């Protein structure tokens, strides 16, 4: 089993938390963008839910078209360096564990050729304004009973960027 590390820019996390707090007590989420280096996933940017996203107490539906446009912009601006790596969303007042819906969503992303993300991960934030906890999850490569691979938590580390924007949240 390949052990993956997730590096998350401090500015991207701050923007994610600001979005989470603005939508509290409703769920929100977005896309994580960066690059791969060996067994590491380096998140430089975060894309928010989009203006037409639907936020409910126990569910969230992104403005997918808007997110794709923002992802294309970041890809172009970075000369192809910044690519889709995974998703983030919140469980206000809950915990960082993945629900069955989260598992199905992540499995679907892994199978989607357009995503080009066989190692896609999901970062879940739980808590409330001023008190968020974050955990990253990904599936192993070996399918298990029911078609799912074993779910693993990832080592998540923060870093400070020295240049460039760290987020594209609205």
Short mmCIF file of N, CA and C in Angstrom, two decimals:
data_model
loop_
_atom_site.label_atom_id
_atom_site.label_comp_id
_atom_site.label_asym_id
_atom_site.label_seq_id
_atom_site.Cartn_x
_atom_site.Cartn_y
_atom_site.Cartn_z
N UNK A 1 0.84 -1.17 0.00
CA UNK A 1 0.00 0.00 0.00
C UNK A 1 0.88 1.23 0.00
N UNK A 2 0.71 2.10 -0.98
CA UNK A 2 1.45 3.34 -1.09
C UNK A 2 0.95 4.32 -0.04
N UNK A 3 1.84 4.80 0.82
CA UNK A 3 1.48 5.80 1.83
C UNK A 3 1.55 7.18 1.19
N UNK A 4 0.44 7.90 1.22
CA UNK A 4 0.37 9.22 0.60
C UNK A 4 0.42 10.30 1.68
N UNK A 5 1.12 11.39 1.37
CA UNK A 5 1.15 12.56 2.23
C UNK A 5 0.42 13.69 1.52
N UNK A 6 -0.28 14.49 2.29
CA UNK A 6 -1.00 15.64 1.76
C UNK A 6 -0.40 16.89 2.39
N UNK A 7 0.09 17.77 1.53
CA UNK A 7 0.61 19.07 1.94
C UNK A 7 -0.42 20.11 1.56
N UNK A 8 -0.84 20.93 2.51
CA UNK A 8 -1.89 21.91 2.28
C UNK A 8 -1.36 23.30 2.62
N UNK A 9 -1.45 24.24 1.66
CA UNK A 9 -1.02 25.61 1.89
C UNK A 9 -1.85 26.24 3.00
N UNK A 10 -1.18 26.92 3.93
CA UNK A 10 -1.86 27.58 5.04
C UNK A 10 -2.92 28.55 4.53
N UNK A 11 -2.60 29.31 3.48
CA UNK A 11 -3.56 30.28 2.94
C UNK A 11 -4.78 29.59 2.35
N UNK A 12 -4.59 28.44 1.73
CA UNK A 12 -5.72 27.69 1.18
C UNK A 12 -6.62 27.20 2.31
N UNK A 13 -6.01 26.69 3.39
CA UNK A 13 -6.80 26.24 4.54
C UNK A 13 -7.56 27.41 5.17
N UNK A 14 -6.94 28.57 5.27
CA UNK A 14 -7.61 29.74 5.84
C UNK A 14 -8.82 30.12 4.98
N UNK A 15 -8.67 30.07 3.67
CA UNK A 15 -9.79 30.41 2.77
C UNK A 15 -10.91 29.37 2.89
N UNK A 16 -10.54 28.10 3.00
CA UNK A 16 -11.53 27.03 3.17
C UNK A 16 -12.31 27.26 4.47
N UNK A 17 -11.59 27.54 5.55
CA UNK A 17 -12.26 27.75 6.83
C UNK A 17 -13.15 28.98 6.81
N UNK A 18 -12.74 30.03 6.11
CA UNK A 18 -13.58 31.23 6.00
C UNK A 18 -14.89 30.89 5.28
N UNK A 19 -14.80 30.07 4.23
CA UNK A 19 -16.00 29.65 3.51
C UNK A 19 -16.87 28.77 4.40
N UNK A 20 -16.24 27.85 5.14
CA UNK A 20 -16.98 26.97 6.06
C UNK A 20 -17.73 27.80 7.10
N UNK A 21 -17.09 28.82 7.63
CA UNK A 21 -17.71 29.64 8.65
C UNK A 21 -18.84 30.50 8.08
N UNK A 22 -18.65 30.97 6.86
CA UNK A 22 -19.69 31.80 6.22
C UNK A 22 -20.96 30.98 5.95
N UNK A 23 -20.82 29.70 5.69
CA UNK A 23 -21.98 28.85 5.37
C UNK A 23 -22.54 28.11 6.58
N UNK A 24 -21.83 28.14 7.71
CA UNK A 24 -22.27 27.45 8.92
C UNK A 24 -23.68 27.92 9.29
N UNK A 25 -24.60 27.06 9.68
CA UNK A 25 -24.47 25.65 10.05
C UNK A 25 -24.74 24.69 8.90
N UNK A 26 -24.63 25.17 7.67
CA UNK A 26 -24.87 24.32 6.51
C UNK A 26 -23.56 23.76 5.96
N UNK A 27 -23.66 22.62 5.29
CA UNK A 27 -22.48 22.03 4.64
C UNK A 27 -22.07 22.88 3.46
N UNK A 28 -20.78 22.85 3.18
CA UNK A 28 -20.23 23.49 1.99
C UNK A 28 -19.02 22.67 1.56
N UNK A 29 -18.43 23.04 0.45
CA UNK A 29 -17.27 22.29 -0.01
C UNK A 29 -16.70 22.86 -1.27
N UNK A 30 -15.75 22.13 -1.83
CA UNK A 30 -15.10 22.58 -3.04
C UNK A 30 -14.06 21.60 -3.53
N UNK A 31 -13.15 22.13 -4.32
CA UNK A 31 -12.15 21.33 -5.02
C UNK A 31 -10.76 21.75 -4.54
N UNK A 32 -9.86 20.80 -4.43
CA UNK A 32 -8.48 21.06 -4.05
C UNK A 32 -7.58 20.88 -5.27
N UNK A 33 -6.69 21.85 -5.46
CA UNK A 33 -5.91 21.93 -6.68
C UNK A 33 -4.43 22.08 -6.33
N UNK A 34 -3.60 21.38 -7.06
CA UNK A 34 -2.16 21.48 -6.85
C UNK A 34 -1.43 20.53 -7.77
N UNK A 35 -0.42 19.85 -7.24
CA UNK A 35 0.36 18.94 -8.06
C UNK A 35 0.81 17.74 -7.24
N UNK A 36 1.25 16.71 -7.93
CA UNK A 36 1.75 15.49 -7.30
C UNK A 36 3.27 15.48 -7.39
N UNK A 37 3.89 15.00 -6.34
CA UNK A 37 5.34 14.83 -6.33
C UNK A 37 5.64 13.55 -5.59
N UNK A 38 5.96 12.50 -6.33
CA UNK A 38 6.17 11.21 -5.71
C UNK A 38 4.91 10.75 -5.02
N UNK A 39 5.01 10.44 -3.73
CA UNK A 39 3.84 10.00 -2.97
C UNK A 39 3.13 11.16 -2.27
N UNK A 40 3.51 12.38 -2.60
CA UNK A 40 2.90 13.55 -1.97
C UNK A 40 1.92 14.25 -2.91
N UNK A 41 0.87 14.78 -2.32
CA UNK A 41 -0.11 15.61 -3.01
C UNK A 41 0.06 17.00 -2.40
N UNK A 42 0.42 17.99 -3.21
CA UNK A 42 0.69 19.33 -2.72
C UNK A 42 -0.46 20.25 -3.15
N UNK A 43 -1.26 20.71 -2.18
CA UNK A 43 -2.42 21.55 -2.45
C UNK A 43 -1.99 23.00 -2.34
N UNK A 44 -2.03 23.70 -3.47
CA UNK A 44 -1.67 25.11 -3.50
C UNK A 44 -2.91 26.00 -3.51
N UNK A 45 -4.02 25.50 -4.02
CA UNK A 45 -5.21 26.31 -4.20
C UNK A 45 -6.46 25.53 -3.82
N UNK A 46 -7.49 26.28 -3.44
CA UNK A 46 -8.79 25.70 -3.16
C UNK A 46 -9.84 26.46 -3.94
N UNK A 47 -10.75 25.73 -4.50
CA UNK A 47 -11.88 26.31 -5.22
C UNK A 47 -13.11 26.09 -4.35
N UNK A 48 -13.90 27.12 -4.21
CA UNK A 48 -15.07 27.05 -3.35
C UNK A 48 -16.26 26.39 -4.00
N UNK A 49 -17.43 26.52 -3.37
CA UNK A 49 -18.63 25.82 -3.82
C UNK A 49 -19.24 26.37 -5.10
N UNK A 50 -19.03 27.66 -5.37
CA UNK A 50 -19.63 28.29 -6.54
C UNK A 50 -20.92 29.00 -6.20
N UNK A 51 -21.29 29.99 -7.00
CA UNK A 51 -22.45 30.84 -6.69
C UNK A 51 -23.79 30.12 -6.74
N UNK A 52 -23.89 29.04 -7.47
CA UNK A 52 -25.17 28.32 -7.57
C UNK A 52 -25.18 27.02 -6.76
N UNK A 53 -24.25 26.89 -5.83
CA UNK A 53 -24.21 25.69 -4.99
C UNK A 53 -25.41 25.67 -4.06
N UNK A 54 -25.79 24.47 -3.65
CA UNK A 54 -26.90 24.28 -2.72
C UNK A 54 -26.32 23.78 -1.40
N UNK A 55 -26.57 24.54 -0.34
CA UNK A 55 -26.06 24.22 1.00
C UNK A 55 -27.22 23.87 1.89
N UNK A 56 -27.18 22.67 2.46
CA UNK A 56 -28.22 22.24 3.39
C UNK A 56 -27.55 21.77 4.67
N UNK A 57 -28.35 21.48 5.67
CA UNK A 57 -27.79 21.09 6.97
C UNK A 57 -26.95 19.81 6.87
N UNK A 58 -27.43 18.83 6.11
CA UNK A 58 -26.72 17.56 6.04
C UNK A 58 -26.33 17.17 4.63
N UNK A 59 -26.27 18.12 3.72
CA UNK A 59 -25.81 17.81 2.36
C UNK A 59 -25.36 19.09 1.67
N UNK A 60 -24.67 18.88 0.58
CA UNK A 60 -24.10 19.98 -0.18
C UNK A 60 -24.00 19.54 -1.64
N UNK A 61 -24.38 20.42 -2.55
CA UNK A 61 -24.26 20.14 -3.99
C UNK A 61 -23.55 21.34 -4.62
N UNK A 62 -22.38 21.07 -5.18
CA UNK A 62 -21.56 22.15 -5.72
C UNK A 62 -22.11 22.69 -7.03
N UNK A 63 -21.64 23.86 -7.40
CA UNK A 63 -21.89 24.46 -8.71
C UNK A 63 -20.77 23.93 -9.60
N UNK A 64 -20.97 22.71 -10.10
CA UNK A 64 -19.92 21.96 -10.79
C UNK A 64 -19.37 22.71 -12.01
N UNK A 65 -20.23 23.30 -12.78
CA UNK A 65 -19.78 24.02 -13.99
C UNK A 65 -18.86 25.18 -13.61
N UNK A 66 -19.24 25.94 -12.60
CA UNK A 66 -18.43 27.05 -12.13
C UNK A 66 -17.07 26.56 -11.64
N UNK A 67 -17.09 25.45 -10.86
CA UNK A 67 -15.84 24.89 -10.36
C UNK A 67 -14.92 24.46 -11.50
N UNK A 68 -15.49 23.84 -12.52
CA UNK A 68 -14.69 23.42 -13.67
C UNK A 68 -14.07 24.61 -14.37
N UNK A 69 -14.82 25.70 -14.51
CA UNK A 69 -14.28 26.92 -15.12
C UNK A 69 -13.10 27.45 -14.30
N UNK A 70 -13.25 27.48 -12.97
CA UNK A 70 -12.17 27.96 -12.10
C UNK A 70 -10.95 27.04 -12.18
N UNK A 71 -11.20 25.74 -12.23
CA UNK A 71 -10.11 24.78 -12.35
C UNK A 71 -9.36 25.00 -13.67
N UNK A 72 -10.09 25.20 -14.76
CA UNK A 72 -9.46 25.49 -16.05
C UNK A 72 -8.61 26.75 -15.98
N UNK A 73 -9.11 27.79 -15.30
CA UNK A 73 -8.35 29.04 -15.15
C UNK A 73 -7.03 28.80 -14.41
N UNK A 74 -7.09 28.07 -13.30
CA UNK A 74 -5.88 27.78 -12.53
C UNK A 74 -4.90 26.95 -13.34
N UNK A 75 -5.41 26.00 -14.10
CA UNK A 75 -4.56 25.16 -14.95
C UNK A 75 -3.83 26.03 -15.97
N UNK A 76 -4.56 26.92 -16.62
CA UNK A 76 -3.96 27.80 -17.63
C UNK A 76 -2.96 28.76 -16.99
N UNK A 77 -3.34 29.40 -15.89
CA UNK A 77 -2.46 30.37 -15.23
C UNK A 77 -1.16 29.75 -14.73
N UNK A 78 -1.21 28.48 -14.40
CA UNK A 78 -0.03 27.79 -13.87
C UNK A 78 0.73 27.01 -14.94
N UNK A 79 0.37 27.21 -16.21
CA UNK A 79 0.98 26.47 -17.32
C UNK A 79 0.89 24.96 -17.12
N UNK A 80 -0.26 24.51 -16.62
CA UNK A 80 -0.51 23.08 -16.46
C UNK A 80 -0.03 22.47 -15.17
N UNK A 81 0.55 23.27 -14.28
CA UNK A 81 1.07 22.73 -13.02
C UNK A 81 -0.05 22.38 -12.06
N UNK A 82 -1.04 23.26 -11.92
CA UNK A 82 -2.12 23.02 -10.97
C UNK A 82 -3.22 22.20 -11.62
N UNK A 83 -3.46 21.03 -11.04
CA UNK A 83 -4.48 20.10 -11.54
C UNK A 83 -5.41 19.69 -10.39
N UNK A 84 -6.51 19.09 -10.77
CA UNK A 84 -7.47 18.56 -9.78
C UNK A 84 -6.81 17.43 -9.00
N UNK A 85 -6.92 17.50 -7.66
CA UNK A 85 -6.39 16.44 -6.81
C UNK A 85 -7.43 15.82 -5.90
N UNK A 86 -8.44 16.58 -5.53
CA UNK A 86 -9.43 16.03 -4.61
C UNK A 86 -10.50 17.04 -4.25
N UNK A 87 -11.27 16.69 -3.23
CA UNK A 87 -12.43 17.46 -2.80
C UNK A 87 -12.28 17.82 -1.32
N UNK A 88 -12.97 18.88 -0.92
CA UNK A 88 -13.12 19.21 0.50
C UNK A 88 -14.57 19.53 0.77
N UNK A 89 -15.02 19.22 1.96
CA UNK A 89 -16.35 19.65 2.40
C UNK A 89 -16.45 19.57 3.91
N UNK A 90 -17.56 20.12 4.43
CA UNK A 90 -17.71 20.21 5.87
C UNK A 90 -18.85 19.33 6.39
N UNK A 91 -18.70 18.96 7.64
CA UNK A 91 -19.74 18.30 8.43
C UNK A 91 -19.95 19.17 9.67
N UNK A 92 -20.69 20.28 9.55
CA UNK A 92 -20.87 21.18 10.69
C UNK A 92 -21.45 20.45 11.90
N UNK A 93 -20.77 20.61 13.03
CA UNK A 93 -21.23 19.98 14.26
C UNK A 93 -21.06 18.48 14.28
N UNK A 94 -20.48 17.91 13.22
CA UNK A 94 -20.32 16.45 13.14
C UNK A 94 -18.91 16.01 13.39
N UNK A 95 -18.48 15.00 12.64
CA UNK A 95 -17.10 14.53 12.77
C UNK A 95 -16.47 14.40 11.39
N UNK A 96 -15.21 14.07 11.37
CA UNK A 96 -14.42 14.04 10.13
C UNK A 96 -14.50 12.71 9.38
N UNK A 97 -15.29 11.78 9.88
CA UNK A 97 -15.41 10.49 9.19
C UNK A 97 -16.21 10.63 7.91
N UNK A 98 -15.91 9.76 6.96
CA UNK A 98 -16.63 9.77 5.70
C UNK A 98 -17.96 9.02 5.83
N UNK A 99 -19.01 9.64 5.31
CA UNK A 99 -20.31 8.97 5.26
C UNK A 99 -20.31 8.02 4.07
N UNK A 100 -21.35 7.21 3.95
CA UNK A 100 -21.47 6.32 2.80
C UNK A 100 -21.58 7.14 1.51
N UNK A 101 -22.27 8.27 1.56
CA UNK A 101 -22.36 9.16 0.39
C UNK A 101 -20.97 9.66 0.01
N UNK A 102 -20.18 10.05 1.01
CA UNK A 102 -18.80 10.51 0.75
C UNK A 102 -17.98 9.40 0.09
N UNK A 103 -18.12 8.18 0.57
CA UNK A 103 -17.38 7.05 0.01
C UNK A 103 -17.77 6.80 -1.45
N UNK A 104 -19.07 6.85 -1.71
CA UNK A 104 -19.53 6.64 -3.09
C UNK A 104 -19.02 7.76 -4.02
N UNK A 105 -19.05 8.98 -3.51
CA UNK A 105 -18.57 10.12 -4.30
C UNK A 105 -17.10 9.96 -4.62
N UNK A 106 -16.29 9.61 -3.64
CA UNK A 106 -14.86 9.46 -3.87
C UNK A 106 -14.58 8.29 -4.82
N UNK A 107 -15.31 7.20 -4.68
CA UNK A 107 -15.13 6.07 -5.60
C UNK A 107 -15.48 6.47 -7.03
N UNK A 108 -16.54 7.24 -7.20
CA UNK A 108 -16.95 7.71 -8.53
C UNK A 108 -15.89 8.62 -9.14
N UNK A 109 -15.33 9.51 -8.33
CA UNK A 109 -14.27 10.40 -8.81
C UNK A 109 -13.08 9.59 -9.31
N UNK A 110 -12.69 8.58 -8.56
CA UNK A 110 -11.54 7.74 -8.96
C UNK A 110 -11.77 7.06 -10.30
N UNK A 111 -13.03 6.72 -10.60
CA UNK A 111 -13.34 6.01 -11.85
C UNK A 111 -13.57 6.96 -13.03
N UNK A 112 -13.70 8.26 -12.78
CA UNK A 112 -13.99 9.22 -13.83
C UNK A 112 -12.72 9.60 -14.57
N UNK A 113 -12.67 9.26 -15.84
CA UNK A 113 -11.45 9.52 -16.63
C UNK A 113 -11.13 11.00 -16.71
N UNK A 114 -12.15 11.87 -16.82
CA UNK A 114 -11.90 13.31 -16.95
C UNK A 114 -11.18 13.86 -15.72
N UNK A 115 -11.40 13.27 -14.56
CA UNK A 115 -10.75 13.75 -13.33
C UNK A 115 -9.26 13.43 -13.33
N UNK A 116 -8.86 12.36 -14.01
CA UNK A 116 -7.45 11.93 -14.03
C UNK A 116 -6.88 11.90 -12.61
N UNK A 117 -7.63 11.33 -11.69
CA UNK A 117 -7.21 11.35 -10.29
C UNK A 117 -7.43 10.01 -9.61
N UNK A 118 -6.65 8.99 -10.01
CA UNK A 118 -6.82 7.68 -9.37
C UNK A 118 -6.50 7.69 -7.88
N UNK A 119 -5.71 8.67 -7.43
CA UNK A 119 -5.40 8.82 -6.01
C UNK A 119 -6.17 9.97 -5.38
N UNK A 120 -7.33 10.29 -5.95
CA UNK A 120 -8.13 11.40 -5.41
C UNK A 120 -8.39 11.17 -3.93
N UNK A 121 -8.50 12.25 -3.21
CA UNK A 121 -8.75 12.19 -1.78
C UNK A 121 -9.86 13.14 -1.43
N UNK A 122 -10.34 13.02 -0.20
CA UNK A 122 -11.39 13.89 0.29
C UNK A 122 -10.96 14.41 1.67
N UNK A 123 -10.99 15.73 1.82
CA UNK A 123 -10.69 16.36 3.10
C UNK A 123 -12.02 16.80 3.70
N UNK A 124 -12.27 16.35 4.92
CA UNK A 124 -13.52 16.68 5.61
C UNK A 124 -13.21 17.51 6.85
N UNK A 125 -13.95 18.60 6.95
CA UNK A 125 -13.83 19.47 8.12
C UNK A 125 -15.05 19.32 9.00
N UNK A 126 -14.82 19.19 10.29
CA UNK A 126 -15.92 19.06 11.24
C UNK A 126 -15.75 20.10 12.33
N UNK A 127 -16.88 20.54 12.87
CA UNK A 127 -16.82 21.47 13.98
C UNK A 127 -17.74 22.64 13.80
N UNK A 128 -17.23 23.81 14.18
CA UNK A 128 -18.02 25.03 14.16
C UNK A 128 -17.06 26.20 13.97
N UNK A 129 -17.60 27.39 13.73
CA UNK A 129 -16.72 28.55 13.54
C UNK A 129 -15.70 28.70 14.68
N UNK A 130 -14.45 28.85 14.29
CA UNK A 130 -13.37 28.99 15.25
C UNK A 130 -12.85 27.69 15.81
N UNK A 131 -13.47 26.57 15.49
CA UNK A 131 -13.07 25.26 16.05
C UNK A 131 -13.26 24.16 15.02
N UNK A 132 -12.51 24.19 13.95
CA UNK A 132 -12.60 23.18 12.89
C UNK A 132 -11.49 22.15 13.06
N UNK A 133 -11.81 20.89 12.79
CA UNK A 133 -10.84 19.80 12.69
C UNK A 133 -10.91 19.28 11.26
N UNK A 134 -9.77 18.89 10.69
CA UNK A 134 -9.72 18.45 9.30
C UNK A 134 -9.03 17.10 9.20
N UNK A 135 -9.56 16.24 8.35
CA UNK A 135 -8.96 14.94 8.12
C UNK A 135 -9.06 14.60 6.63
N UNK A 136 -7.98 14.05 6.10
CA UNK A 136 -7.95 13.65 4.68
C UNK A 136 -8.09 12.13 4.59
N UNK A 137 -8.84 11.69 3.57
CA UNK A 137 -9.10 10.27 3.35
C UNK A 137 -8.82 9.91 1.89
N UNK A 138 -8.38 8.67 1.67
CA UNK A 138 -8.26 8.14 0.31
C UNK A 138 -8.45 6.63 0.36
N UNK A 139 -8.75 6.06 -0.79
CA UNK A 139 -8.91 4.62 -0.88
C UNK A 139 -7.58 3.98 -1.27
N UNK A 140 -7.34 2.79 -0.72
CA UNK A 140 -6.20 2.00 -1.16
C UNK A 140 -6.46 1.46 -2.56
N UNK A 141 -5.52 0.77 -3.12
CA UNK A 141 -5.65 0.31 -4.50
C UNK A 141 -6.32 -1.05 -4.64
N UNK A 142 -6.44 -1.79 -3.57
CA UNK A 142 -7.01 -3.13 -3.65
C UNK A 142 -8.50 -3.13 -3.35
N UNK A 143 -9.35 -3.48 -4.34
CA UNK A 143 -10.80 -3.53 -4.08
C UNK A 143 -11.14 -4.59 -3.03
N UNK A 144 -12.13 -4.26 -2.23
CA UNK A 144 -12.60 -5.18 -1.21
C UNK A 144 -14.05 -5.53 -1.48
N UNK A 145 -14.67 -6.24 -0.56
CA UNK A 145 -16.07 -6.63 -0.66
C UNK A 145 -16.92 -5.40 -0.96
N UNK A 146 -17.86 -5.53 -1.88
CA UNK A 146 -18.75 -4.43 -2.21
C UNK A 146 -18.17 -3.46 -3.22
N UNK A 147 -16.97 -3.74 -3.74
CA UNK A 147 -16.38 -2.87 -4.75
C UNK A 147 -15.55 -1.72 -4.19
N UNK A 148 -15.59 -1.50 -2.89
CA UNK A 148 -14.79 -0.43 -2.30
C UNK A 148 -13.41 -0.95 -1.94
N UNK A 149 -12.43 -0.09 -2.05
CA UNK A 149 -11.10 -0.38 -1.52
C UNK A 149 -11.10 0.05 -0.06
N UNK A 150 -10.09 -0.37 0.66
CA UNK A 150 -10.00 0.03 2.06
C UNK A 150 -9.75 1.53 2.15
N UNK A 151 -10.46 2.17 3.04
CA UNK A 151 -10.33 3.61 3.26
C UNK A 151 -9.17 3.87 4.21
N UNK A 152 -8.34 4.85 3.87
CA UNK A 152 -7.20 5.21 4.69
C UNK A 152 -7.24 6.70 4.99
N UNK A 153 -6.73 7.07 6.14
CA UNK A 153 -6.50 8.48 6.43
C UNK A 153 -5.12 8.83 5.88
N UNK A 154 -4.96 10.08 5.49
CA UNK A 154 -3.69 10.54 4.96
C UNK A 154 -3.00 11.40 6.01
N UNK A 155 -1.67 11.41 5.96
CA UNK A 155 -0.92 12.36 6.77
C UNK A 155 -1.12 13.74 6.15
N UNK A 156 -1.60 14.70 6.93
CA UNK A 156 -1.86 16.03 6.41
C UNK A 156 -0.92 17.02 7.10
N UNK A 157 -0.17 17.77 6.28
CA UNK A 157 0.80 18.73 6.79
C UNK A 157 0.53 20.08 6.15
N UNK A 158 0.78 21.14 6.89
CA UNK A 158 0.58 22.50 6.38
C UNK A 158 1.91 23.09 5.94
N UNK A 159 1.84 23.99 4.95
CA UNK A 159 3.04 24.73 4.52
C UNK A 159 2.63 26.13 4.13
N UNK A 160 3.60 27.04 4.18
CA UNK A 160 3.39 28.43 3.75
C UNK A 160 3.96 28.60 2.36
N UNK A 161 3.14 29.15 1.48
CA UNK A 161 3.63 29.43 0.13
C UNK A 161 4.45 30.70 0.15
N UNK A 162 5.43 30.76 -0.76
CA UNK A 162 6.26 31.94 -0.82
C UNK A 162 5.85 32.85 -1.97
N UNK A 163 5.06 32.36 -2.90
CA UNK A 163 4.62 33.20 -4.02
C UNK A 163 3.33 32.66 -4.59
N UNK A 164 2.53 33.56 -5.14
CA UNK A 164 1.33 33.14 -5.85
C UNK A 164 0.11 33.02 -4.96
N UNK A 165 -1.05 33.09 -5.58
CA UNK A 165 -2.30 32.97 -4.80
C UNK A 165 -2.50 31.54 -4.32
N UNK A 166 -3.09 31.41 -3.16
CA UNK A 166 -3.33 30.09 -2.59
C UNK A 166 -4.78 29.67 -2.67
N UNK A 167 -5.66 30.55 -3.17
CA UNK A 167 -7.05 30.15 -3.18
C UNK A 167 -7.83 30.87 -4.26
N UNK A 168 -8.93 30.24 -4.61
CA UNK A 168 -9.86 30.81 -5.58
C UNK A 168 -11.27 30.60 -5.06
N UNK A 169 -11.50 30.97 -3.82
CA UNK A 169 -12.81 30.76 -3.20
C UNK A 169 -13.68 31.99 -3.39
N UNK A 170 -14.99 31.75 -3.48
CA UNK A 170 -15.93 32.88 -3.49
C UNK A 170 -16.99 32.61 -2.45
#
